[in-house]
Coordinates of N, CA and C and ligand atoms in Angstrom, one line a residue:
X1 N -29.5 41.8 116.5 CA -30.1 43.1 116.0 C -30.5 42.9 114.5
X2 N -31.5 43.3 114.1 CA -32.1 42.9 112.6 C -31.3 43.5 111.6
X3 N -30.6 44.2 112.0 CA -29.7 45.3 110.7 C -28.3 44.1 110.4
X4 N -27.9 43.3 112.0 CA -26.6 42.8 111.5 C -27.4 41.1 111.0
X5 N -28.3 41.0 111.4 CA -28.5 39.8 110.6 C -28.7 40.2 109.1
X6 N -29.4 41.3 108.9 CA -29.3 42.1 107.3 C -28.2 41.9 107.0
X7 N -26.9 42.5 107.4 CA -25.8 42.6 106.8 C -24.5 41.4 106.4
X8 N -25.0 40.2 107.3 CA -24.3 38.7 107.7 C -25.3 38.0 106.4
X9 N -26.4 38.5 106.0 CA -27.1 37.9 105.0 C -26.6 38.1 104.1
X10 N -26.5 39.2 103.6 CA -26.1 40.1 102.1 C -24.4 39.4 102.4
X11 N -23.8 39.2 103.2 CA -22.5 38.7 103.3 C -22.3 37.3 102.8
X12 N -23.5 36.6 103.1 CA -23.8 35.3 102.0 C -23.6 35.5 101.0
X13 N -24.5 36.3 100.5 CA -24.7 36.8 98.4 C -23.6 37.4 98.6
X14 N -22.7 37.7 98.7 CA -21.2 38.4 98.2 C -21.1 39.5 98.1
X15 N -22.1 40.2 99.1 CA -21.4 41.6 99.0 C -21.7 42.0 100.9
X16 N -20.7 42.9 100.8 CA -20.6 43.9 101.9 C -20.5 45.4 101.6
X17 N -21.7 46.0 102.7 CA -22.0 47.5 102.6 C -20.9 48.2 103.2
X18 N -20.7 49.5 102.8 CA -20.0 50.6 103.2 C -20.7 51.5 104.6
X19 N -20.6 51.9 104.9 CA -21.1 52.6 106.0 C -22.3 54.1 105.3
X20 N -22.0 54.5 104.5 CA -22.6 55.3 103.8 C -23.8 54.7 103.0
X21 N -23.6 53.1 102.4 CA -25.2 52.4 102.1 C -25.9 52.2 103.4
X22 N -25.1 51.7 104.3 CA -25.6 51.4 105.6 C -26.7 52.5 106.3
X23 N -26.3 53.3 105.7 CA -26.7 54.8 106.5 C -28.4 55.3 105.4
X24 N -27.7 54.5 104.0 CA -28.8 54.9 103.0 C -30.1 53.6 103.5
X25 N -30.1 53.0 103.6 CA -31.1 51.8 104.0 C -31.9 52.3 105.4
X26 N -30.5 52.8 106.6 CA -31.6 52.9 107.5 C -32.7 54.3 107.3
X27 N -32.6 55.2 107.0 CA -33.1 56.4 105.7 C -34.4 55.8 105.1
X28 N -33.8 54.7 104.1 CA -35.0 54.2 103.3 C -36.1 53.3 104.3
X29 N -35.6 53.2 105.2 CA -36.5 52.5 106.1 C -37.8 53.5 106.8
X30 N -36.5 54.5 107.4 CA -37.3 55.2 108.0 C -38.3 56.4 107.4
X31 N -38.1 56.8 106.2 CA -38.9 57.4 105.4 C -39.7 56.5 104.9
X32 N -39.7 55.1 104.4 CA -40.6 54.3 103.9 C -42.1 54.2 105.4
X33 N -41.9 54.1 106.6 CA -42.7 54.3 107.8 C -43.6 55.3 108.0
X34 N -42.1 56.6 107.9 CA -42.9 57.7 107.5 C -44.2 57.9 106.8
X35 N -43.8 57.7 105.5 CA -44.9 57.9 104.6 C -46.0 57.0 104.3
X36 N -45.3 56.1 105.1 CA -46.8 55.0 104.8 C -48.0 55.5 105.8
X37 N -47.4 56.6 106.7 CA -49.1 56.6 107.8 C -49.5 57.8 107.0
X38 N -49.6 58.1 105.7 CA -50.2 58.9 104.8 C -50.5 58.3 103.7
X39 N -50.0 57.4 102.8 CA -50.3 56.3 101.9 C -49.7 55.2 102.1
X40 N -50.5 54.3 101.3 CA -50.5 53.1 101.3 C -49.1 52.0 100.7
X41 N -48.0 52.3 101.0 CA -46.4 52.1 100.4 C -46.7 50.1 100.3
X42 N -46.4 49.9 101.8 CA -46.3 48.5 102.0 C -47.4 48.2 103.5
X43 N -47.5 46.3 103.4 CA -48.3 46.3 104.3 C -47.4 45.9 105.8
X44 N -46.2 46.3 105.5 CA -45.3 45.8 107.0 C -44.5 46.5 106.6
X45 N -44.4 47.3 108.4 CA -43.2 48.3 108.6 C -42.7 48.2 109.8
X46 N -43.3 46.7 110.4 CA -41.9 46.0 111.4 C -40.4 45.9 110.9
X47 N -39.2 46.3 111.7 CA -38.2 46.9 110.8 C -37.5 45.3 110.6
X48 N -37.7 44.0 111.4 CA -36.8 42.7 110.7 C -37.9 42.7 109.5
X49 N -38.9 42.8 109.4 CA -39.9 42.3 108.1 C -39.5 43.0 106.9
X50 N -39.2 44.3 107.1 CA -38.9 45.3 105.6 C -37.3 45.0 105.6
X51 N -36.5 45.0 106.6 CA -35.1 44.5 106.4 C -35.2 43.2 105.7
X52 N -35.3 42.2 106.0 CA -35.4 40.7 105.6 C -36.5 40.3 104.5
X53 N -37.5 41.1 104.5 CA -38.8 40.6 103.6 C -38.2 41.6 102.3
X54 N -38.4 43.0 102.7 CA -38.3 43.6 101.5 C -36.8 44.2 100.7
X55 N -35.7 44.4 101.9 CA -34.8 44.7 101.6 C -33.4 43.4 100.9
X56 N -33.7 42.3 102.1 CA -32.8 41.3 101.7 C -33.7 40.7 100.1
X57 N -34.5 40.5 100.1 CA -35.0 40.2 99.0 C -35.4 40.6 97.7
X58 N -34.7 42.0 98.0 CA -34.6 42.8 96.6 C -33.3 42.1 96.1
X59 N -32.2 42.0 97.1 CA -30.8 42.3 96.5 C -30.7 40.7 96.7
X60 N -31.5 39.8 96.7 CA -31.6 38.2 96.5 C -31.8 38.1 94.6
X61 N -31.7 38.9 93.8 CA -31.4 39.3 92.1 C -30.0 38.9 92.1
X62 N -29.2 38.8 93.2 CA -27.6 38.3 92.5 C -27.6 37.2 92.6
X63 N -28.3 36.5 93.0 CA -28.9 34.8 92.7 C -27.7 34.7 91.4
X64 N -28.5 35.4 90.6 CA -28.7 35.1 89.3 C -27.9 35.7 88.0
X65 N -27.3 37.4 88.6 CA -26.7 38.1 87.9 C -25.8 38.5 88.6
X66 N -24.8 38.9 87.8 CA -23.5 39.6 88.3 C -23.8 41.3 87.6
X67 N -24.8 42.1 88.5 CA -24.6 43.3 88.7 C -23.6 44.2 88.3
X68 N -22.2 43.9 88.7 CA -21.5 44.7 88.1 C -20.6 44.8 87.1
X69 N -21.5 43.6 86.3 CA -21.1 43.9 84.7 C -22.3 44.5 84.2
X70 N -23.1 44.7 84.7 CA -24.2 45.1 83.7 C -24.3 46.7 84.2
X71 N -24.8 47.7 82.9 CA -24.7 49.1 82.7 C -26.9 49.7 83.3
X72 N -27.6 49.1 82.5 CA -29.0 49.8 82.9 C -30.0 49.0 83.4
X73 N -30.6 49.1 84.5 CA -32.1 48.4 84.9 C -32.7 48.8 84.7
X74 N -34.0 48.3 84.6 CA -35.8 49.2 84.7 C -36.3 48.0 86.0
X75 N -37.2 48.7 86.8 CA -38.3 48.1 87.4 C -39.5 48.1 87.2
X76 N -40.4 47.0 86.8 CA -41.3 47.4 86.4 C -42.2 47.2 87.4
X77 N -43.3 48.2 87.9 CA -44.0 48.1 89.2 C -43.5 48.3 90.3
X78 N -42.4 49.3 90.6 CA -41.3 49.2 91.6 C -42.1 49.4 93.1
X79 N -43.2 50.0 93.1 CA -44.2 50.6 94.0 C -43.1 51.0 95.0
X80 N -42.5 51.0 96.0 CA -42.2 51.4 97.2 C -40.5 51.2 97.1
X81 N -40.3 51.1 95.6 CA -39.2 50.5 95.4 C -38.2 49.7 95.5
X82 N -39.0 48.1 95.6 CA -38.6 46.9 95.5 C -38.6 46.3 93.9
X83 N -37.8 46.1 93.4 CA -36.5 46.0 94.0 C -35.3 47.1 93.8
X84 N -36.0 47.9 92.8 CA -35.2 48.7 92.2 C -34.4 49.9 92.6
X85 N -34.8 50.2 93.8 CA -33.9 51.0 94.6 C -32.6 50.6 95.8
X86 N -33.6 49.6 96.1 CA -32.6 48.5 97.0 C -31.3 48.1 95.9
X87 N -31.6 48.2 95.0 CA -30.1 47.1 93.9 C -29.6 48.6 93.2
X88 N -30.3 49.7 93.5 CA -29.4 51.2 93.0 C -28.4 50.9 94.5
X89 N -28.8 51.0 95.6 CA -28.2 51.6 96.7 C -26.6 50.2 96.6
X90 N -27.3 48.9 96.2 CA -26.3 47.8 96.5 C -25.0 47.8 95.3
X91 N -25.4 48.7 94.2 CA -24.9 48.9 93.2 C -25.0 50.7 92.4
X92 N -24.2 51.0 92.9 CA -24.1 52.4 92.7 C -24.0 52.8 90.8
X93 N -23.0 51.6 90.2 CA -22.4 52.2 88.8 C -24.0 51.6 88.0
X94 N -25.1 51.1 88.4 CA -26.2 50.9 87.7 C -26.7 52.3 87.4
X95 N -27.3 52.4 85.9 CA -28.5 53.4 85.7 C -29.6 52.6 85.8
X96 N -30.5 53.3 86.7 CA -31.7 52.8 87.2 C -33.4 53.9 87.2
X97 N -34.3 52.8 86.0 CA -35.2 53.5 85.8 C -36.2 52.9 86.4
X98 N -37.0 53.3 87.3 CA -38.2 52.5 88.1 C -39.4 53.3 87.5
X99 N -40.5 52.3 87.1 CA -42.3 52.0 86.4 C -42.9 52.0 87.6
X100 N -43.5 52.9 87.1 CA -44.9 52.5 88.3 C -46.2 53.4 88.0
X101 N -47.4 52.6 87.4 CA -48.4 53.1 87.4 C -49.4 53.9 88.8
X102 N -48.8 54.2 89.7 CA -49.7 55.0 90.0 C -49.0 56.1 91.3
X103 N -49.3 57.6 90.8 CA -48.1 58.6 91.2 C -47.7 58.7 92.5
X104 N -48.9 58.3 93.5 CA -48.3 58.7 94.4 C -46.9 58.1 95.1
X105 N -46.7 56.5 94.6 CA -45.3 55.8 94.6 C -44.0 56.8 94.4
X106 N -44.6 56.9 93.0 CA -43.5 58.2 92.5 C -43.0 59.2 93.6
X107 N -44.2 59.8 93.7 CA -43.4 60.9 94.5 C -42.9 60.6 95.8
X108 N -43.5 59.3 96.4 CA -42.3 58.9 97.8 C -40.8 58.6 97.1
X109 N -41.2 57.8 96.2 CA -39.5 57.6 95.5 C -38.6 58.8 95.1
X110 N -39.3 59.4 94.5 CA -38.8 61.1 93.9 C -38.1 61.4 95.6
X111 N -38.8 61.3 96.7 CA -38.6 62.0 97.7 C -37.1 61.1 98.3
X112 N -37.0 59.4 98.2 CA -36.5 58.9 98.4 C -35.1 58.9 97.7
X113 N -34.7 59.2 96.7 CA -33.7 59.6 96.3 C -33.1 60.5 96.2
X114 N -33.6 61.9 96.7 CA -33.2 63.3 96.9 C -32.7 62.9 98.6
X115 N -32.9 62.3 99.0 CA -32.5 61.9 100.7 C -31.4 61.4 100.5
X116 N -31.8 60.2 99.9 CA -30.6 59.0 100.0 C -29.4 59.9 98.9
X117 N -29.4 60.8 98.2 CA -28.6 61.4 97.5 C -28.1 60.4 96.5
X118 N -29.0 59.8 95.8 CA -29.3 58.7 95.0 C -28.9 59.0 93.4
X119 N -27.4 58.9 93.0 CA -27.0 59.4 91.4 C -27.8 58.7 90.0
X120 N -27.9 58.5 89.1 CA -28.5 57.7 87.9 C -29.3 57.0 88.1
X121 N -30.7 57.7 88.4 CA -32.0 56.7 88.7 C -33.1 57.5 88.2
X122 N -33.8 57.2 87.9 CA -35.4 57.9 87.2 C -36.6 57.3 87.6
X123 N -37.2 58.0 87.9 CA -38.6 57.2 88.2 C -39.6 58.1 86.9
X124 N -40.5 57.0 86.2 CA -41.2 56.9 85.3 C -43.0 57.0 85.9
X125 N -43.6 57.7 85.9 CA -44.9 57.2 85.8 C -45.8 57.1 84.9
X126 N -45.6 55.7 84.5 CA -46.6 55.6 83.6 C -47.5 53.2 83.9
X127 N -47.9 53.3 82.5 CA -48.3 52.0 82.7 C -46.8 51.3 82.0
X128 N -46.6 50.1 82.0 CA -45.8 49.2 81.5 C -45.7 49.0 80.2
X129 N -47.2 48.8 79.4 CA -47.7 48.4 78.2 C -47.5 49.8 77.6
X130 N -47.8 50.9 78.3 CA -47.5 52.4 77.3 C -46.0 52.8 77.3
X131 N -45.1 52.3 78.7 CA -43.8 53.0 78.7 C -43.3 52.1 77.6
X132 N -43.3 50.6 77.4 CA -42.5 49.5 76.9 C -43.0 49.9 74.6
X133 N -43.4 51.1 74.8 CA -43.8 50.7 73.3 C -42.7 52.1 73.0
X134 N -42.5 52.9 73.7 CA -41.7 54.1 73.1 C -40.2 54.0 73.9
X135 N -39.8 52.8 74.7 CA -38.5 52.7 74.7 C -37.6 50.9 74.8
X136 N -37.9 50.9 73.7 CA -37.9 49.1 73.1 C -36.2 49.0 73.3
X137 N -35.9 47.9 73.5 CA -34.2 47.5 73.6 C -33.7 47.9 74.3
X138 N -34.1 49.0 75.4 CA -33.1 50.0 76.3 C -32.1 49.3 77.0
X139 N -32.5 48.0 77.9 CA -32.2 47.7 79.2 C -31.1 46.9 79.1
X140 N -30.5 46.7 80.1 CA -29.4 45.5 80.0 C -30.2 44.0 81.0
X141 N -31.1 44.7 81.8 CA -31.6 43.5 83.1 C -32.8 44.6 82.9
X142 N -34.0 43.7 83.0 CA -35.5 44.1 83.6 C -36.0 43.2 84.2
X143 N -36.4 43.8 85.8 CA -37.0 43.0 87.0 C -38.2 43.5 87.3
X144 N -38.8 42.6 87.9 CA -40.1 43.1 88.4 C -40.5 42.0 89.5
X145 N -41.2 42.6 90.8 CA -41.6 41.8 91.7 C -43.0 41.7 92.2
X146 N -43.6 40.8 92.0 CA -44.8 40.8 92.8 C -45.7 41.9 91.9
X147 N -46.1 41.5 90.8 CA -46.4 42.4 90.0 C -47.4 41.8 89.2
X148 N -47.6 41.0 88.8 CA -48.5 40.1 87.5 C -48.2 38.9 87.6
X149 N -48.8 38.1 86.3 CA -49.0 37.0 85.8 C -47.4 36.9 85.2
X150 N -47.1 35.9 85.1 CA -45.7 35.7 84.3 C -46.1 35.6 82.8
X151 N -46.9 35.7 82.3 CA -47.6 35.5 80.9 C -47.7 37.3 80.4
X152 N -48.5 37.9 81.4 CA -48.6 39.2 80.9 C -47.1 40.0 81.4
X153 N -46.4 39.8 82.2 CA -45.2 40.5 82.7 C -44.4 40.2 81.3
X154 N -44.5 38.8 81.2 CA -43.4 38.9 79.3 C -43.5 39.9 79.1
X155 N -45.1 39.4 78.5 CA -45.6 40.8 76.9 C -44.9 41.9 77.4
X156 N -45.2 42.7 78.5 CA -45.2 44.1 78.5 C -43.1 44.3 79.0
X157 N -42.5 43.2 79.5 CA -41.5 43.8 80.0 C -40.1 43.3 78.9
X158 N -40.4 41.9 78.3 CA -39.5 41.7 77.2 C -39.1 43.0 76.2
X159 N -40.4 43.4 75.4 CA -39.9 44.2 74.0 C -38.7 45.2 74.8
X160 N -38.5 45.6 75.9 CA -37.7 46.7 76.8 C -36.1 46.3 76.9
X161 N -36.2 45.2 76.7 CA -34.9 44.4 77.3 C -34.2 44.3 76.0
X162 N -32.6 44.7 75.4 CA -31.8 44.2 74.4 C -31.6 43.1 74.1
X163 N -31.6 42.9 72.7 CA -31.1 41.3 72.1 C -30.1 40.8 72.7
X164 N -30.6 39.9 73.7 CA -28.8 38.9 73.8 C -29.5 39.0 75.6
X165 N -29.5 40.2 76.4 CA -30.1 40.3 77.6 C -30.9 39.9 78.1
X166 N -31.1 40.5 79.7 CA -32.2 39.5 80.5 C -33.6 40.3 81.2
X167 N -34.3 39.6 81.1 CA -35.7 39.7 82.4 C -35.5 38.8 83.4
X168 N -35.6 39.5 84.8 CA -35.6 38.1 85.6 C -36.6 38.9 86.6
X169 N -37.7 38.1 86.3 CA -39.0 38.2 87.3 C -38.6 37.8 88.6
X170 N -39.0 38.4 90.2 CA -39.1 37.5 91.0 C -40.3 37.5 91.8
X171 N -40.5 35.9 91.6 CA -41.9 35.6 92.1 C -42.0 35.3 93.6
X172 N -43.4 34.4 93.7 CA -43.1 33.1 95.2 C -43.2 32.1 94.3
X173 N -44.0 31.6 94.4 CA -44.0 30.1 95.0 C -44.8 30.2 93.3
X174 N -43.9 29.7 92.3 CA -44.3 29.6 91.0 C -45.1 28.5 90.1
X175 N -45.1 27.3 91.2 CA -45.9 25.8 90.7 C -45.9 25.8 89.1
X176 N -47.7 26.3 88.8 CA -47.6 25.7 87.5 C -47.3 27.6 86.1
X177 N -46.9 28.7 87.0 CA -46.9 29.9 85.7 C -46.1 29.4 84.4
X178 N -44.8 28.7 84.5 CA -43.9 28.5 83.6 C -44.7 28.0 82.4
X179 N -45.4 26.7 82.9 CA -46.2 26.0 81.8 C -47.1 26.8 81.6
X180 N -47.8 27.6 82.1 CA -48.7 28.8 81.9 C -48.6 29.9 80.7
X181 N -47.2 29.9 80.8 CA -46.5 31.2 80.0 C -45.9 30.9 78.6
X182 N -45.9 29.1 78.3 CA -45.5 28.7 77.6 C -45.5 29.7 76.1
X183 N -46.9 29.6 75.4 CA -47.2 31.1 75.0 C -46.2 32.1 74.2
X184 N -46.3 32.8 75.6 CA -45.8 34.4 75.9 C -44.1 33.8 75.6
X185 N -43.7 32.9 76.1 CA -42.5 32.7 76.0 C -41.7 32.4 74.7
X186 N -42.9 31.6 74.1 CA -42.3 31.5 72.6 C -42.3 32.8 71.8
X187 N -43.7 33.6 71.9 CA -43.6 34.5 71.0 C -43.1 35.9 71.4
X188 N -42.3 36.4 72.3 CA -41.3 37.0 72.9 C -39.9 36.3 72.8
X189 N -39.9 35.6 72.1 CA -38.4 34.8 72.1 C -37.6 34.8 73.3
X190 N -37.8 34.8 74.6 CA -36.9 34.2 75.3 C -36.9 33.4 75.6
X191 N -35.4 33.0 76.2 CA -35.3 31.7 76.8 C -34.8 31.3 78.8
X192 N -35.4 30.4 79.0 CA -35.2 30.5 80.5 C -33.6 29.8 80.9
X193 N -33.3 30.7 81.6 CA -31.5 29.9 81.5 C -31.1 29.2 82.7
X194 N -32.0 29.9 83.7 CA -31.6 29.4 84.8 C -33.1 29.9 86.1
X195 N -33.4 28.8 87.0 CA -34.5 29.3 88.0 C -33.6 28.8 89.4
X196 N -34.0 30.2 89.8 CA -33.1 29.7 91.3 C -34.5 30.1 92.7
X197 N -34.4 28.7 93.3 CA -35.4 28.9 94.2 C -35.2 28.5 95.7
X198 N -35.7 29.4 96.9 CA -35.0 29.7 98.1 C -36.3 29.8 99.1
X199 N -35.9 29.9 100.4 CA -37.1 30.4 101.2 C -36.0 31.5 101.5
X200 N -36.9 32.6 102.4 CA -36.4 33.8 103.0 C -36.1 33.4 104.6
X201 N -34.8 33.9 104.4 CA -34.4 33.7 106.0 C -35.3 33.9 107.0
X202 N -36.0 33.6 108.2 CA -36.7 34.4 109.4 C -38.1 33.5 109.1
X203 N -38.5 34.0 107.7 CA -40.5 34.1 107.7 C -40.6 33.3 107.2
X204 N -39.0 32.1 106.3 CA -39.5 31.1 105.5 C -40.6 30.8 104.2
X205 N -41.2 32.3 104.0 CA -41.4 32.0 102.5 C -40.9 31.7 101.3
X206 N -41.4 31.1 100.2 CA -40.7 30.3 99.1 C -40.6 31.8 98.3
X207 N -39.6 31.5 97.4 CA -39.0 32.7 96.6 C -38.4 32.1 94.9
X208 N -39.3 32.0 94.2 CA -38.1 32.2 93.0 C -37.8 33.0 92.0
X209 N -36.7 33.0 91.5 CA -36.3 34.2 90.3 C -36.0 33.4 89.3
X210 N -36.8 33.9 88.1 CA -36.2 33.6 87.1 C -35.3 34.5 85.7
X211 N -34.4 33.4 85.0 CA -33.6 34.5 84.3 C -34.2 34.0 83.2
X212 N -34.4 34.9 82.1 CA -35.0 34.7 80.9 C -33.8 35.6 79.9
X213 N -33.5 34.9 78.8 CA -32.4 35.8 78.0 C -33.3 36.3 76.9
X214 N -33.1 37.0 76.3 CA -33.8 37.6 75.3 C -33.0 37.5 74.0
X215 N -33.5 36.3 73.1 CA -32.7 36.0 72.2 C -33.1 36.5 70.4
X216 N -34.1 37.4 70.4 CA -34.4 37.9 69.2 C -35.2 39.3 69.4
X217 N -35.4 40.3 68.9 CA -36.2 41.7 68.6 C -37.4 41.1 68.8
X218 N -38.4 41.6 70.0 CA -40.2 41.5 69.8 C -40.8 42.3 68.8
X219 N -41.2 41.5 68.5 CA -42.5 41.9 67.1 C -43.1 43.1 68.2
X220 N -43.1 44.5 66.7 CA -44.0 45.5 67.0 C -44.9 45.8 67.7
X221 N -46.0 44.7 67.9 CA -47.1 44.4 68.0 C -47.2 44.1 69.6
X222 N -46.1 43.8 70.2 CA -46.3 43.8 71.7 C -46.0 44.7 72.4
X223 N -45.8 44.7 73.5 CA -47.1 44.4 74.4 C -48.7 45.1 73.4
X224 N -49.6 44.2 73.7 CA -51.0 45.2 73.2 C -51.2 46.0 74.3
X225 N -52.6 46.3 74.0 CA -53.5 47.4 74.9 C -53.6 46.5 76.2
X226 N -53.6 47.1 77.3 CA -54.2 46.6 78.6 C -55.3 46.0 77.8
X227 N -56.2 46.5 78.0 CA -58.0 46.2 77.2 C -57.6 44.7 77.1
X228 N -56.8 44.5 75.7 CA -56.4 43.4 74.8 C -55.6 42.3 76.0
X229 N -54.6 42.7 76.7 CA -54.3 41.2 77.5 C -54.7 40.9 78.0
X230 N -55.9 41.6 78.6 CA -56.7 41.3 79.6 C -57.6 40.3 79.4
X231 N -58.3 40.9 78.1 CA -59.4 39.8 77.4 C -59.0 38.8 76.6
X232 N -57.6 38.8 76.4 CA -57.1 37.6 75.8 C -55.6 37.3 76.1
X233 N -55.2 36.6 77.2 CA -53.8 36.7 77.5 C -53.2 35.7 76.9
X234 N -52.2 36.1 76.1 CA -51.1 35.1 75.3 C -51.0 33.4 76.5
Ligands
SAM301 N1 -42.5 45.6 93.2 C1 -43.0 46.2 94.5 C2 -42.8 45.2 95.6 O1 -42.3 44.1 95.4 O2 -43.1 45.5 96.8 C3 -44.5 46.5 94.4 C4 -45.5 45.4 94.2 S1 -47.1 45.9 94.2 C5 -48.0 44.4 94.7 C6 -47.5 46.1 92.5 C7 -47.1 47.4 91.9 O3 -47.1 47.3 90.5 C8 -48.0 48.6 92.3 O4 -47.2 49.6 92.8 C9 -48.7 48.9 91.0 O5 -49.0 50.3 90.9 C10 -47.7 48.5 90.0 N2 -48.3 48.0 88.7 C11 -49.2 47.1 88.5 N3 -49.5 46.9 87.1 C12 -48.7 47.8 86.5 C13 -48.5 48.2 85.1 N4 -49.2 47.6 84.1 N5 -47.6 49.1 84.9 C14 -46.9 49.8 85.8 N6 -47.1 49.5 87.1 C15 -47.9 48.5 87.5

C-alpha cells in the first residue's frame, strides 16, 4: 500500500508519524486532487506519485538538517506546497512562511491549513525579489524546489537567510549549475557545506540538495529587479 511504503521510507530519514500527521497528509492529498480539477496545483495526482514524488521528497531536507534544532523556514515558490508544508506537518515546533508569486496557490494553501489545523505557518503572496528586500536575515533555513536557476535562486533567497545559517535548494539532476553559480556564490557570501545526492525510491529520479551557509550580511543591493536578473544574471 503506497502510504506504508511512505511511512517505511520517512522511517529511513529518522522519523516516524503520529497518527494525527498520518491523518494530515491523507487530507493534504485529498484536497490537493480536489482542487487541482479547478486549477492547475501539480501535474500528478496518482496517489504513489504525490506520496513518493511530492511528499517523500519534500521531507528528503533532513538529508541535510536537523529540523529540530532550527526555529523559522521560508519557502520560496512553495506552489502546492512543496516543500514547505510537508516539513510544517513533519515538524510541528517550525514557524513556517511559504512565497509564492501567484494567488491562486495561496488560497489552496490558505485552505490547506485551516483543514490540516496547521499552527505557525503564513503564506505570503508576493514575488521573491520584492518579499526578500523588506524581510532580510529572518530565517534560520530557506528552501526552495524546483523553482529557478541556482544563480538567480541565490540572489533573491540568500539576503533572507541569517548570518551563520542556511539555504538549501533542492534540485534534480544539477551537472554543471554549481560552476554556473560560481558568481552569485561569491557575491552572496555563501558557502556550500555539503551536497547530498539520491534517486527517489519507485520512479528513480536523480535528486540533489544542497546546503549553502550564509557566512556574511548581503549587500543592499540584492536581490535586483526581476527586469535586471533577467537581463543580466550574476
Ligand atoms: N516548489 C513547488 C514544487 O516543488 O512542487 C512548486 C514548483 S513550481 C515549478 C514553481 C513555483 O514557483 C510556482 O508556483 C511559481 O508561481 C513560483 N515562482 C516562480 N518564480 C517565483 C518568484 N520569483 N517568486 C515567487 N514565486 C515564484
Amino acid at each position: 500500500m503506497t502510504e506504508d511504503r511512505f511511512y517505511k521510507e520517512l522511517e529511513l530519514l529518522g522519523i516516524s508519524l503520529s497518527d494525527i500527521q498520518k491523518k494530515q497528509f491523507e487530507d493534504y492529498y485529498k484536497l490537493l486532487v480536489e482542487w487541482n480539477q479547478k486549477m492547475n496545483l501539480t501535474g500528478i495526482t496518482e496517489k504513489e506519485q504525490v506520496y513518493l514524488k511530492h511528499f517523500y521528497d519534500s521531507a528528503t531536507l533532513v538529508k541535510v538538517i536537523d529540523l529540530n534544532k532550527e526555529d523559522t523556514l521560508c519557502d520560496i515558490g512553495t506552489g502546492a506546497g512543496f516543500p514547505g508544508v510537508v516539513l510544517k506537518i513533519l515538524f510541528p515546533n517550525l514557524k513556517v512562511t511559504l512565497v509564492d508569486a501567484l494567488n491562486k496557490r495561496i488560497l489552496f494553501l490558505n485552505h490547506v491549513i485551516e483543514i490540516l489545523k496547521l499552527k505557525n505557518i503564513e503564506t505570503v503572496h508576493a514575488r521573491a525579489e520584492e518579499y526578500a528586500k523588506e524581510h532580510r536575515e529572518k530565517f534560520d533555513v530557506v528552501t526552495s524546489r524546483a523553482v529557478s536557476s541556482l544563480s538567480t535562486l541565490i540572489e533573491y533567497s540568500v539576503p533572507i537567510v541569517k548570518v551563520g545559517k542556511y539555504f538549501i535548494p533542492m534540485k534534480g539532476d544539477i551537472a554543471q549549475e554549481i560552476k554556473a553559480s560560481e558568481r552569485s556564490i561569491g557575491l552572496l557570501s555563501v558557502k556550500l557545506e555539503c551536497q547530498e545526492k539520491f534517486v527517489l525510491p519507485v520512479e528513480n529520479s536523480t535528486r540533489t540538495i544542497l546546503k549553502f551557509r550564509k557566512e556574511k550580511s548581503s549587500h543592499v543591493k540584492y536581490p535586483r529587479k526581476f527586469s535586471e536578473m533577467k537581463k543580466n544574471p550574476l
